[in-house]
JSON list of C-alpha atoms in Angstrom, two decimals:
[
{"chain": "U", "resi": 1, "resn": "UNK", "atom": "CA", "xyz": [50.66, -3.00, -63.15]},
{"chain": "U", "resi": 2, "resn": "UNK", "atom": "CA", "xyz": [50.42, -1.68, -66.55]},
{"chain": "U", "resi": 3, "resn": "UNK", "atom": "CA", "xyz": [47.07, -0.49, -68.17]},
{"chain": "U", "resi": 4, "resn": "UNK", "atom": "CA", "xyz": [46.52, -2.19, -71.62]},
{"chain": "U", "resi": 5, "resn": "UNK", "atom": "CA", "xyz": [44.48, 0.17, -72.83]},
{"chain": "U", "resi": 6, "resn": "UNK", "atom": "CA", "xyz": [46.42, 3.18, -71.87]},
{"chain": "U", "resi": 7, "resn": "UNK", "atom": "CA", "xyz": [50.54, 1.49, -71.22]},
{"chain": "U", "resi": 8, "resn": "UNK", "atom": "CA", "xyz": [50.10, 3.73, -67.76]},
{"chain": "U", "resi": 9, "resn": "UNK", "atom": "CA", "xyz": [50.86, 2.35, -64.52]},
{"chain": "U", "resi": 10, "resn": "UNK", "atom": "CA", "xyz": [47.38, 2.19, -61.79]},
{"chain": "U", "resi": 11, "resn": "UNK", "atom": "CA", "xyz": [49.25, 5.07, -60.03]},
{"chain": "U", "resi": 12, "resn": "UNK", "atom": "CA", "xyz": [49.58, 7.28, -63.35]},
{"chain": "U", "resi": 13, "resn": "UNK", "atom": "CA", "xyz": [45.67, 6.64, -64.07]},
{"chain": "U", "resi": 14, "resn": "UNK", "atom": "CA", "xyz": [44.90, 7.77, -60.46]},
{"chain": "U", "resi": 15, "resn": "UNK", "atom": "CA", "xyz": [47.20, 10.87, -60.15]},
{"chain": "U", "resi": 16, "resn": "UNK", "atom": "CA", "xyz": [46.20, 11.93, -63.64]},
{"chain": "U", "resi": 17, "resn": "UNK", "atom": "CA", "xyz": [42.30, 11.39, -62.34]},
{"chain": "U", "resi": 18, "resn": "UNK", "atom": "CA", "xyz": [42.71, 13.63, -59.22]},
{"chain": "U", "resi": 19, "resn": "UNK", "atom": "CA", "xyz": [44.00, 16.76, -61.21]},
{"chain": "U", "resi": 20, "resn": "UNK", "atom": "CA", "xyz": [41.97, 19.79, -59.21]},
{"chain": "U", "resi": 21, "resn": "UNK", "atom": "CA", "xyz": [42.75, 22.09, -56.81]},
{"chain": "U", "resi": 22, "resn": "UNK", "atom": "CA", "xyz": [44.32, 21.33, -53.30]},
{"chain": "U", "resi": 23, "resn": "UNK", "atom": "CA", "xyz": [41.65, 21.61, -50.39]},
{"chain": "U", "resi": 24, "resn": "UNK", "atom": "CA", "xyz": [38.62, 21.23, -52.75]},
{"chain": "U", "resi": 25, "resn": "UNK", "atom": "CA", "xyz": [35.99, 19.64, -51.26]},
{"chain": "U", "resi": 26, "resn": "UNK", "atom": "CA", "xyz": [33.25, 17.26, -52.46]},
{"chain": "U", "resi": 27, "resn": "UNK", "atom": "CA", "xyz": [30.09, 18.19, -53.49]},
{"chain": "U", "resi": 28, "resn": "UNK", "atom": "CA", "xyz": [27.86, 18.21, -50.63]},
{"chain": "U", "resi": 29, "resn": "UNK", "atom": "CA", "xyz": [24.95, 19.97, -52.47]},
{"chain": "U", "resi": 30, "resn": "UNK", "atom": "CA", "xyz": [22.68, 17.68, -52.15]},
{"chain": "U", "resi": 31, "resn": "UNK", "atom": "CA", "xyz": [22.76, 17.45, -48.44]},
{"chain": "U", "resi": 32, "resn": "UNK", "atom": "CA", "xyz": [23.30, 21.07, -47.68]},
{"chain": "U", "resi": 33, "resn": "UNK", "atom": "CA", "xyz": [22.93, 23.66, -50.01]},
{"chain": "U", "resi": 34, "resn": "UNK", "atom": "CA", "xyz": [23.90, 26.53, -47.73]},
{"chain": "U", "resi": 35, "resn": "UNK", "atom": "CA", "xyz": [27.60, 25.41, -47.17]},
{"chain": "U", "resi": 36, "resn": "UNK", "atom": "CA", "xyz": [28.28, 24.03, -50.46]},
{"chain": "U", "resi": 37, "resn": "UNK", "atom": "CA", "xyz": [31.36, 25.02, -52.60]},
{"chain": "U", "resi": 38, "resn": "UNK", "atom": "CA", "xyz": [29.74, 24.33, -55.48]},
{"chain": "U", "resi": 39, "resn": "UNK", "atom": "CA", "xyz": [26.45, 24.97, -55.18]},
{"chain": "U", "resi": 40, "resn": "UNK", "atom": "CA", "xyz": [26.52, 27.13, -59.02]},
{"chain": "U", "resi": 41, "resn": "UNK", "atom": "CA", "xyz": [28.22, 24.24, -60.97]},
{"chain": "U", "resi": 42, "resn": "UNK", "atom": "CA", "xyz": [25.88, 21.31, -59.09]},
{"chain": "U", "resi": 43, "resn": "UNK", "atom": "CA", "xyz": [23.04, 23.24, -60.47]},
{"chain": "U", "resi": 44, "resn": "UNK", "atom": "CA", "xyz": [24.53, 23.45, -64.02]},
{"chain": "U", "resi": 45, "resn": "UNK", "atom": "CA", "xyz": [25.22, 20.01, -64.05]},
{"chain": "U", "resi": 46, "resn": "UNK", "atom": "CA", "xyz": [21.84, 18.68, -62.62]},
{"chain": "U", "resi": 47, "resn": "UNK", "atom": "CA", "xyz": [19.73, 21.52, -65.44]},
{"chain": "U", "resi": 48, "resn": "UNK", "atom": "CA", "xyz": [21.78, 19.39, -67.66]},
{"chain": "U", "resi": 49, "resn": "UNK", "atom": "CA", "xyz": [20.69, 16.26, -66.60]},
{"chain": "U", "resi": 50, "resn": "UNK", "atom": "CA", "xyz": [24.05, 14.34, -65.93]},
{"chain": "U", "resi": 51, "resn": "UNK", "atom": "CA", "xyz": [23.55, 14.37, -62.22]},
{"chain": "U", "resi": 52, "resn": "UNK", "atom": "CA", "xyz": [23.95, 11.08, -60.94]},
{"chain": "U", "resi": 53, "resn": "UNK", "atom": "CA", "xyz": [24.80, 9.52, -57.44]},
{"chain": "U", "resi": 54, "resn": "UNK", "atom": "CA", "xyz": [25.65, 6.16, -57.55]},
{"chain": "U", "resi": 55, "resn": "UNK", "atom": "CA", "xyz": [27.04, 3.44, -55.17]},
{"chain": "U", "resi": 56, "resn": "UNK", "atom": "CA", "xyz": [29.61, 1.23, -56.35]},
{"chain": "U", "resi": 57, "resn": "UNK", "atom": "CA", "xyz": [29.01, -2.33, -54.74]},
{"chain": "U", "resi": 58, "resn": "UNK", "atom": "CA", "xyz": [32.22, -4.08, -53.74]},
{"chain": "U", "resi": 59, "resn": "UNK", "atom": "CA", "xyz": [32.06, -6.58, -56.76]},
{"chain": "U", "resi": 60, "resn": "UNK", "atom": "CA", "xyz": [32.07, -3.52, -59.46]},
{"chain": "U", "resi": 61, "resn": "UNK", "atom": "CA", "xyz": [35.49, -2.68, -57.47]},
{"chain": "U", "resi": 62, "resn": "UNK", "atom": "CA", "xyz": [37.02, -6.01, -57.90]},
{"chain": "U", "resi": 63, "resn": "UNK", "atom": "CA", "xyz": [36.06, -6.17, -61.67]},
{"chain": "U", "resi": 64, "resn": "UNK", "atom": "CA", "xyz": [37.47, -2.54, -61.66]},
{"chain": "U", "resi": 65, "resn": "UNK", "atom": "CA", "xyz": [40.54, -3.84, -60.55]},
{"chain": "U", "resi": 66, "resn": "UNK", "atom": "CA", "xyz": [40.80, -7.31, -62.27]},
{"chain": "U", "resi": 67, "resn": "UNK", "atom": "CA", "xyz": [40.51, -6.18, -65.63]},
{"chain": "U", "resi": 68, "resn": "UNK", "atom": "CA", "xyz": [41.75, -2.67, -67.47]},
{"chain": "U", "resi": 69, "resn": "UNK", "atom": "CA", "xyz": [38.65, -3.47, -69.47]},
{"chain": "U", "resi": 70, "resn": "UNK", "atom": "CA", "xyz": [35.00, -3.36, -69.37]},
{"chain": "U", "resi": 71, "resn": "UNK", "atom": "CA", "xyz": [32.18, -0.94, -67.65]},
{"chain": "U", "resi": 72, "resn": "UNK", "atom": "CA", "xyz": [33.76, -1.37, -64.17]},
{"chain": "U", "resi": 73, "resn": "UNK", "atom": "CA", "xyz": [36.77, -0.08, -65.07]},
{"chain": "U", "resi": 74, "resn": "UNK", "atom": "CA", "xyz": [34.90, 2.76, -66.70]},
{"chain": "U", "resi": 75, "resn": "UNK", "atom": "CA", "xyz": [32.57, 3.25, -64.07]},
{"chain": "U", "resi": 76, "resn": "UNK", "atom": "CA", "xyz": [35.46, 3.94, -61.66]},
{"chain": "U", "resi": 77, "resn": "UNK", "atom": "CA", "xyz": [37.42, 5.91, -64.17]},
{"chain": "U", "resi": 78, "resn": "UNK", "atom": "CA", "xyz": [34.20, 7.80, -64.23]},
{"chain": "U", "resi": 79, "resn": "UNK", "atom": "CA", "xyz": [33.80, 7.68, -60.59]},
{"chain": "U", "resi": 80, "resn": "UNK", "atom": "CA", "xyz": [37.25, 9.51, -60.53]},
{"chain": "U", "resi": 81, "resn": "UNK", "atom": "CA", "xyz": [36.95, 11.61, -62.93]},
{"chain": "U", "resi": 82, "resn": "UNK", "atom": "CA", "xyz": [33.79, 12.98, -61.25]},
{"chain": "U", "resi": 83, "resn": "UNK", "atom": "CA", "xyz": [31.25, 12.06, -64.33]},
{"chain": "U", "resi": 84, "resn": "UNK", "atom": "CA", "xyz": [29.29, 11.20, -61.68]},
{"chain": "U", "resi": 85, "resn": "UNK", "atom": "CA", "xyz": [29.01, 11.12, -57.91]},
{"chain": "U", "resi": 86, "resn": "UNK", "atom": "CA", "xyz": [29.47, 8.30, -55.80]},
{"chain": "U", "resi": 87, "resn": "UNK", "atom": "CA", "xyz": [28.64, 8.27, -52.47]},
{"chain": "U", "resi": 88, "resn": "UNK", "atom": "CA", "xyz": [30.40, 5.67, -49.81]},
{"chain": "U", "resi": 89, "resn": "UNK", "atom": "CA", "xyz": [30.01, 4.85, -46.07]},
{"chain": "U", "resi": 90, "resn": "UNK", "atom": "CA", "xyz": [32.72, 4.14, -43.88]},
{"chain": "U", "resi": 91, "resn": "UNK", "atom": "CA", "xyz": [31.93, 0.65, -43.62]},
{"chain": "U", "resi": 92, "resn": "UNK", "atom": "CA", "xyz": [31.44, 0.46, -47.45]},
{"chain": "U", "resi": 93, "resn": "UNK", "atom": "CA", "xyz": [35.12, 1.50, -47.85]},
{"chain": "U", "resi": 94, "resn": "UNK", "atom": "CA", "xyz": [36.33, -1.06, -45.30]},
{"chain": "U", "resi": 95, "resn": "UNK", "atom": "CA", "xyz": [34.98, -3.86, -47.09]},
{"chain": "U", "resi": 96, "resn": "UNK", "atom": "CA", "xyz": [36.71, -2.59, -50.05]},
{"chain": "U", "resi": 97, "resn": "UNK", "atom": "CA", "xyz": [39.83, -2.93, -48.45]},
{"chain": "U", "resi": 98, "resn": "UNK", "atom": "CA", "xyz": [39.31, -5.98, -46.93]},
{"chain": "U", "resi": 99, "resn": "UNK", "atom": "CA", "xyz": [38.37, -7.71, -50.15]},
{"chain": "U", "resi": 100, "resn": "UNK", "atom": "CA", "xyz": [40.55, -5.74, -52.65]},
{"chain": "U", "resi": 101, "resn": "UNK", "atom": "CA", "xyz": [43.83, -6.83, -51.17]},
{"chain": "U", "resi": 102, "resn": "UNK", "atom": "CA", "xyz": [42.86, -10.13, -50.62]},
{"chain": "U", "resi": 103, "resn": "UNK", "atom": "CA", "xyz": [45.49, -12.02, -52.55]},
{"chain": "U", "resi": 104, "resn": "UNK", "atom": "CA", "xyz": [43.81, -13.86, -54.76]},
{"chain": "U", "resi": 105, "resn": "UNK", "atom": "CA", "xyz": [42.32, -10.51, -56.41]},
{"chain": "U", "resi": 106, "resn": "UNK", "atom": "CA", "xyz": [46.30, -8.91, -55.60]},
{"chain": "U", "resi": 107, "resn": "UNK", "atom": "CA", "xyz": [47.61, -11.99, -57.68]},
{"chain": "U", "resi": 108, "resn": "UNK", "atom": "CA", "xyz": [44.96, -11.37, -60.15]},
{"chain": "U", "resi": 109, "resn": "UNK", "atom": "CA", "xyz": [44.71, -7.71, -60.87]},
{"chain": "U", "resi": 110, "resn": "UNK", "atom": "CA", "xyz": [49.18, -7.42, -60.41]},
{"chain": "U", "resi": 111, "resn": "UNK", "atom": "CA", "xyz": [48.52, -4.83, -57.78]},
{"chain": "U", "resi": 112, "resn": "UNK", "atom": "CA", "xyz": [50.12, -4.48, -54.11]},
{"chain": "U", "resi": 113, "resn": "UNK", "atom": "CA", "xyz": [48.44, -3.69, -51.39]},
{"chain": "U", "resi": 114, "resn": "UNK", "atom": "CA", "xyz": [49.95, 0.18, -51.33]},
{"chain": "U", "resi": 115, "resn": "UNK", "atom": "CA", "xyz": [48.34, 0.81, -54.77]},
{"chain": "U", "resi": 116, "resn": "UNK", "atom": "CA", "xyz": [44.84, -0.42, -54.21]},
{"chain": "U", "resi": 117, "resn": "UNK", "atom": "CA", "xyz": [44.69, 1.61, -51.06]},
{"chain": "U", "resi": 118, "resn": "UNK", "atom": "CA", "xyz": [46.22, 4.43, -53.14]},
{"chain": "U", "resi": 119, "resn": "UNK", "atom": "CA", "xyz": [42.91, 3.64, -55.71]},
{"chain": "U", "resi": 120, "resn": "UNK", "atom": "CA", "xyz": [40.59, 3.82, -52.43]},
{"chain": "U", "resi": 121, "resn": "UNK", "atom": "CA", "xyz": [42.45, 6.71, -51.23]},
{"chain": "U", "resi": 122, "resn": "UNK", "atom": "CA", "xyz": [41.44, 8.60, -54.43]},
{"chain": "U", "resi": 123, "resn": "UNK", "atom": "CA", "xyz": [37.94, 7.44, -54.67]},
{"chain": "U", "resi": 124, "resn": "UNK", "atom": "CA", "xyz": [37.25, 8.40, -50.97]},
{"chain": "U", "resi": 125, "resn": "UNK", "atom": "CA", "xyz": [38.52, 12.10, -51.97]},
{"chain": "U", "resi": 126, "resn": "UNK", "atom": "CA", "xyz": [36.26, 11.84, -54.61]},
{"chain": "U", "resi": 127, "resn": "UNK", "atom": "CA", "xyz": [33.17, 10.09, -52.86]},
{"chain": "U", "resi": 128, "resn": "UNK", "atom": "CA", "xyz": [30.17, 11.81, -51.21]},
{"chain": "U", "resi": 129, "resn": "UNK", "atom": "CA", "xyz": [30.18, 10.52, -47.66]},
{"chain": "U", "resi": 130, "resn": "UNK", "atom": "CA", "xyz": [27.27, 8.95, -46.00]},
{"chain": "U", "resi": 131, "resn": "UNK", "atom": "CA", "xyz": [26.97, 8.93, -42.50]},
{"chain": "U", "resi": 132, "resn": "UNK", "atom": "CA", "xyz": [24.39, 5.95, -41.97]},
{"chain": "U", "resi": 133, "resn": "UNK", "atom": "CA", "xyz": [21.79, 7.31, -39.52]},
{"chain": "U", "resi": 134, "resn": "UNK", "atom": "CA", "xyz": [19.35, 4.70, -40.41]},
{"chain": "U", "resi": 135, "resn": "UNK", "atom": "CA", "xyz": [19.70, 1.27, -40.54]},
{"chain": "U", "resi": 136, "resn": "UNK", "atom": "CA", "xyz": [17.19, -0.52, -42.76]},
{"chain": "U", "resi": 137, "resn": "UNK", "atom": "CA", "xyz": [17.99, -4.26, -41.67]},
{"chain": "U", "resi": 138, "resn": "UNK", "atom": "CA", "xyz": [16.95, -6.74, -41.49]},
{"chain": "U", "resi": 139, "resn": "UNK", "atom": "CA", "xyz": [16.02, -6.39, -45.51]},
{"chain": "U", "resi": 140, "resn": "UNK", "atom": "CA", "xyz": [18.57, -8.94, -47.11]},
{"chain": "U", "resi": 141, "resn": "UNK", "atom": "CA", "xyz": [20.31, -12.34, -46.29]},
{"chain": "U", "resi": 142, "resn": "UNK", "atom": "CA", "xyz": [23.91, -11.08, -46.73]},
{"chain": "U", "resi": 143, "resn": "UNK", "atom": "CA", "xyz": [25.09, -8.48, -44.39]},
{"chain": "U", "resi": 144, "resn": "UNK", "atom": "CA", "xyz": [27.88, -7.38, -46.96]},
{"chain": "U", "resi": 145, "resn": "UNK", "atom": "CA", "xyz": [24.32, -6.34, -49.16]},
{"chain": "U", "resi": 146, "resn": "UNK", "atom": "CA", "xyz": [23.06, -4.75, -46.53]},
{"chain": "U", "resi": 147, "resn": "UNK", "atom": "CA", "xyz": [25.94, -2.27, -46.01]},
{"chain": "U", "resi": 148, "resn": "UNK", "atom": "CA", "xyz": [25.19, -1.61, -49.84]},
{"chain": "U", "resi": 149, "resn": "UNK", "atom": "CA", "xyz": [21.49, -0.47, -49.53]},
{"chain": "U", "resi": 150, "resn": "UNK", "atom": "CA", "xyz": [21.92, 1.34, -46.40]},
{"chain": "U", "resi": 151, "resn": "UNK", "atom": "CA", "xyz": [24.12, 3.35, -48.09]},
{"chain": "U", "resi": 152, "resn": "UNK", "atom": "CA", "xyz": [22.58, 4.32, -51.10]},
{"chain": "U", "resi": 153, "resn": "UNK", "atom": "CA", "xyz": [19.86, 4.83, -48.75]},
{"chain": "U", "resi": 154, "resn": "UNK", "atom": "CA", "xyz": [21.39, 7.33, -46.55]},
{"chain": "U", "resi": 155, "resn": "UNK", "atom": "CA", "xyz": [23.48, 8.95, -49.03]},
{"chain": "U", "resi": 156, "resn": "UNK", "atom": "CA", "xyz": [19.84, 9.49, -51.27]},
{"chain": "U", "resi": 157, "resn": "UNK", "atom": "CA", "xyz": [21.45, 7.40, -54.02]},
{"chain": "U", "resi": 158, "resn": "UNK", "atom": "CA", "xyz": [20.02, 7.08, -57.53]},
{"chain": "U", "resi": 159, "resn": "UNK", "atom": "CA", "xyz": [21.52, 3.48, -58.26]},
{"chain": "U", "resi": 160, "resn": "UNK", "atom": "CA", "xyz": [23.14, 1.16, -56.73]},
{"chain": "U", "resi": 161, "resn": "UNK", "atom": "CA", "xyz": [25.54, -0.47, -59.32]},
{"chain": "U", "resi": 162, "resn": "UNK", "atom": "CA", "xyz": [26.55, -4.04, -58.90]},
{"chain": "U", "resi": 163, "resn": "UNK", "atom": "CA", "xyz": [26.97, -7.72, -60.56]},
{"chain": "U", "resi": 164, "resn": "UNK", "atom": "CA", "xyz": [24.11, -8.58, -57.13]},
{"chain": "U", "resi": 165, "resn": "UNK", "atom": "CA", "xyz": [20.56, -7.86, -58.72]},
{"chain": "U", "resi": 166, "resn": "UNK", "atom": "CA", "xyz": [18.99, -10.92, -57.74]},
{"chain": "U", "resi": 167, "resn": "UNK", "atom": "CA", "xyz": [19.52, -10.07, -53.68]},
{"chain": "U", "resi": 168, "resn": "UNK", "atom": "CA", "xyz": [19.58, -5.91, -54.44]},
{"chain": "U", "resi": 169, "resn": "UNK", "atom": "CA", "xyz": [16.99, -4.76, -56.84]},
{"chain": "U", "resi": 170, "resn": "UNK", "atom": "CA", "xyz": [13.65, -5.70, -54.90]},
{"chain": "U", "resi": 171, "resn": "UNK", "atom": "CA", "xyz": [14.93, -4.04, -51.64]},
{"chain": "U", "resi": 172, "resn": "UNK", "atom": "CA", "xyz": [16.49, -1.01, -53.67]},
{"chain": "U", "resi": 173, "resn": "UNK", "atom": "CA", "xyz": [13.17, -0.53, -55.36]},
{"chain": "U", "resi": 174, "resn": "UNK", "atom": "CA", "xyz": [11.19, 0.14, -51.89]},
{"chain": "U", "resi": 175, "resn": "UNK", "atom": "CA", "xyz": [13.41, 3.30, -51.84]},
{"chain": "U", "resi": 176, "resn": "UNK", "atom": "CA", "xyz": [13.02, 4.35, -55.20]},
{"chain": "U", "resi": 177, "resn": "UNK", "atom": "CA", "xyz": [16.59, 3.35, -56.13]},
{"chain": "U", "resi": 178, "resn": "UNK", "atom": "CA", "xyz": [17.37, 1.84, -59.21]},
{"chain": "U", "resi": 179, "resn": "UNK", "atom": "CA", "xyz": [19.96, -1.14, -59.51]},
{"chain": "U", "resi": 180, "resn": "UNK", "atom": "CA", "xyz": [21.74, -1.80, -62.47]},
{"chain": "U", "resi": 181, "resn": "UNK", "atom": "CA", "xyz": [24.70, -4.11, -63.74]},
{"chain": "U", "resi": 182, "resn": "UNK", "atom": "CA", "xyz": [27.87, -2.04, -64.35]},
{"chain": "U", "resi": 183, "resn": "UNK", "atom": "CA", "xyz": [27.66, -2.42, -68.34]},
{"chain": "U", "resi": 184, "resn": "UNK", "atom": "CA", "xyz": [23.41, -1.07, -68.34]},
{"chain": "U", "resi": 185, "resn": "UNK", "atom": "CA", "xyz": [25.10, 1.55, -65.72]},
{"chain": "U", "resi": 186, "resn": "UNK", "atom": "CA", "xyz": [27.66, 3.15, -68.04]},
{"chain": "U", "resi": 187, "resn": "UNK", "atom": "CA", "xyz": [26.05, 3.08, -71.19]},
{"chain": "U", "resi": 188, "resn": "UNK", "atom": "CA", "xyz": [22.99, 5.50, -69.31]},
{"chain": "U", "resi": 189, "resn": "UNK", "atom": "CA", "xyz": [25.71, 7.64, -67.96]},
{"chain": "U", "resi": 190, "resn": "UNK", "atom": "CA", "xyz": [27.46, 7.56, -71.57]},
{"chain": "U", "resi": 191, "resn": "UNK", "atom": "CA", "xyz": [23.91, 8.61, -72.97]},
{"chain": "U", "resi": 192, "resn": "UNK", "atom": "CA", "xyz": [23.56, 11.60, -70.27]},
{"chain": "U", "resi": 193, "resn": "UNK", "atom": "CA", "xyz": [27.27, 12.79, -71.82]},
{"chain": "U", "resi": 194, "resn": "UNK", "atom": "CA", "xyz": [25.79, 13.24, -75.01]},
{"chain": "U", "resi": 195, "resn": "UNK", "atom": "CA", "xyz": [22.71, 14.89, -73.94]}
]
């Protein structure tokens, strides 16, 4: 599949994304400061206010996917990138799968199967991962949500980003974690750039 915006293929946008060194780590300042890697440019970045941990819900993936346009597409770009961080569970990423090559979004976004899991492959390399040592439920009727928040939860998320606010934002908001449609999401994080 082609790009519009850009005329690249999904595999060109990805390897172009993923352009730093071999064996680098994620940032893992937030959970432990002493092993970090990049404990001196975390610090830059969060005196300059652009530090931001998100979790992508699985519909903000499937719009990502769907269309080379619009704030989900950026907000993965971003997520890629590293304008941000994103933090992901293991079961998180499985649903991803599981719903990204189903194949009415395959059909729809002209993707196989290999090159959405090459996608997922970089955003896992990219992703802060949570390890979910406390489950919160039950807080919300779909278990698929639930994955969501115990995420951001465990992985001391700022947002939770998703198309959900109805089912997300009350239970988010007992942690102190702010939920926001992909479009409000990006334009903050494009007003933190120009800060």
């Amino acid at each position: 599949m082609t790009d519009r915006g850009s005329g690249k293929d999904a595999g060109e946008i990805v390897t172009q994304s993923l352009m730093f060194a071999p064996g680098v780590q994620p940032c893992f300042c937030r959970n432990d400061r002493a092993t970090s890697v990049c404990a001196i440019a975390c610090d830059i970045m969060a005196a300059g206010g652009i530090y931001l941990r998100l979790v992508l819900d699985t519909d903000v993936l499937v719009a990502s996917v769907r269309s080379g346009r619009g704030a989900s597409r950026q907000l993965l770009m971003g997520a890629l990138e590293r304008t941000f961080e994103v933090a992901a569970s293991v079961p998180l990423i499985i649903e991803y799968e599981a719903v990204l090559t189903r194949p009415e979004h395959l059909d729809a976004s002209g993707l196989t199967s290999r090159q959405v899991n090459d996608v997922l492959d970089a955003l896992v390399k990219v992703s802060i991962p949570v390890h979910l040592r406390f489950l919160w439920r039950p807080r919300l009727k779909d278990p698929a949500d639930e994955m969501v928040l115990e995420t951001a939860v465990n992985g001391a998320a700022d947002w939770v980003v998703t198309f959900n606010l109805r089912h997300l934002a009350e239970a988010a908001r007992e942690f102190g974690i702010r939920v926001a449609r992909p479009c409000d999401a990006w334009r903050e994080i494009r007003r933190y750039e120009k800060k």
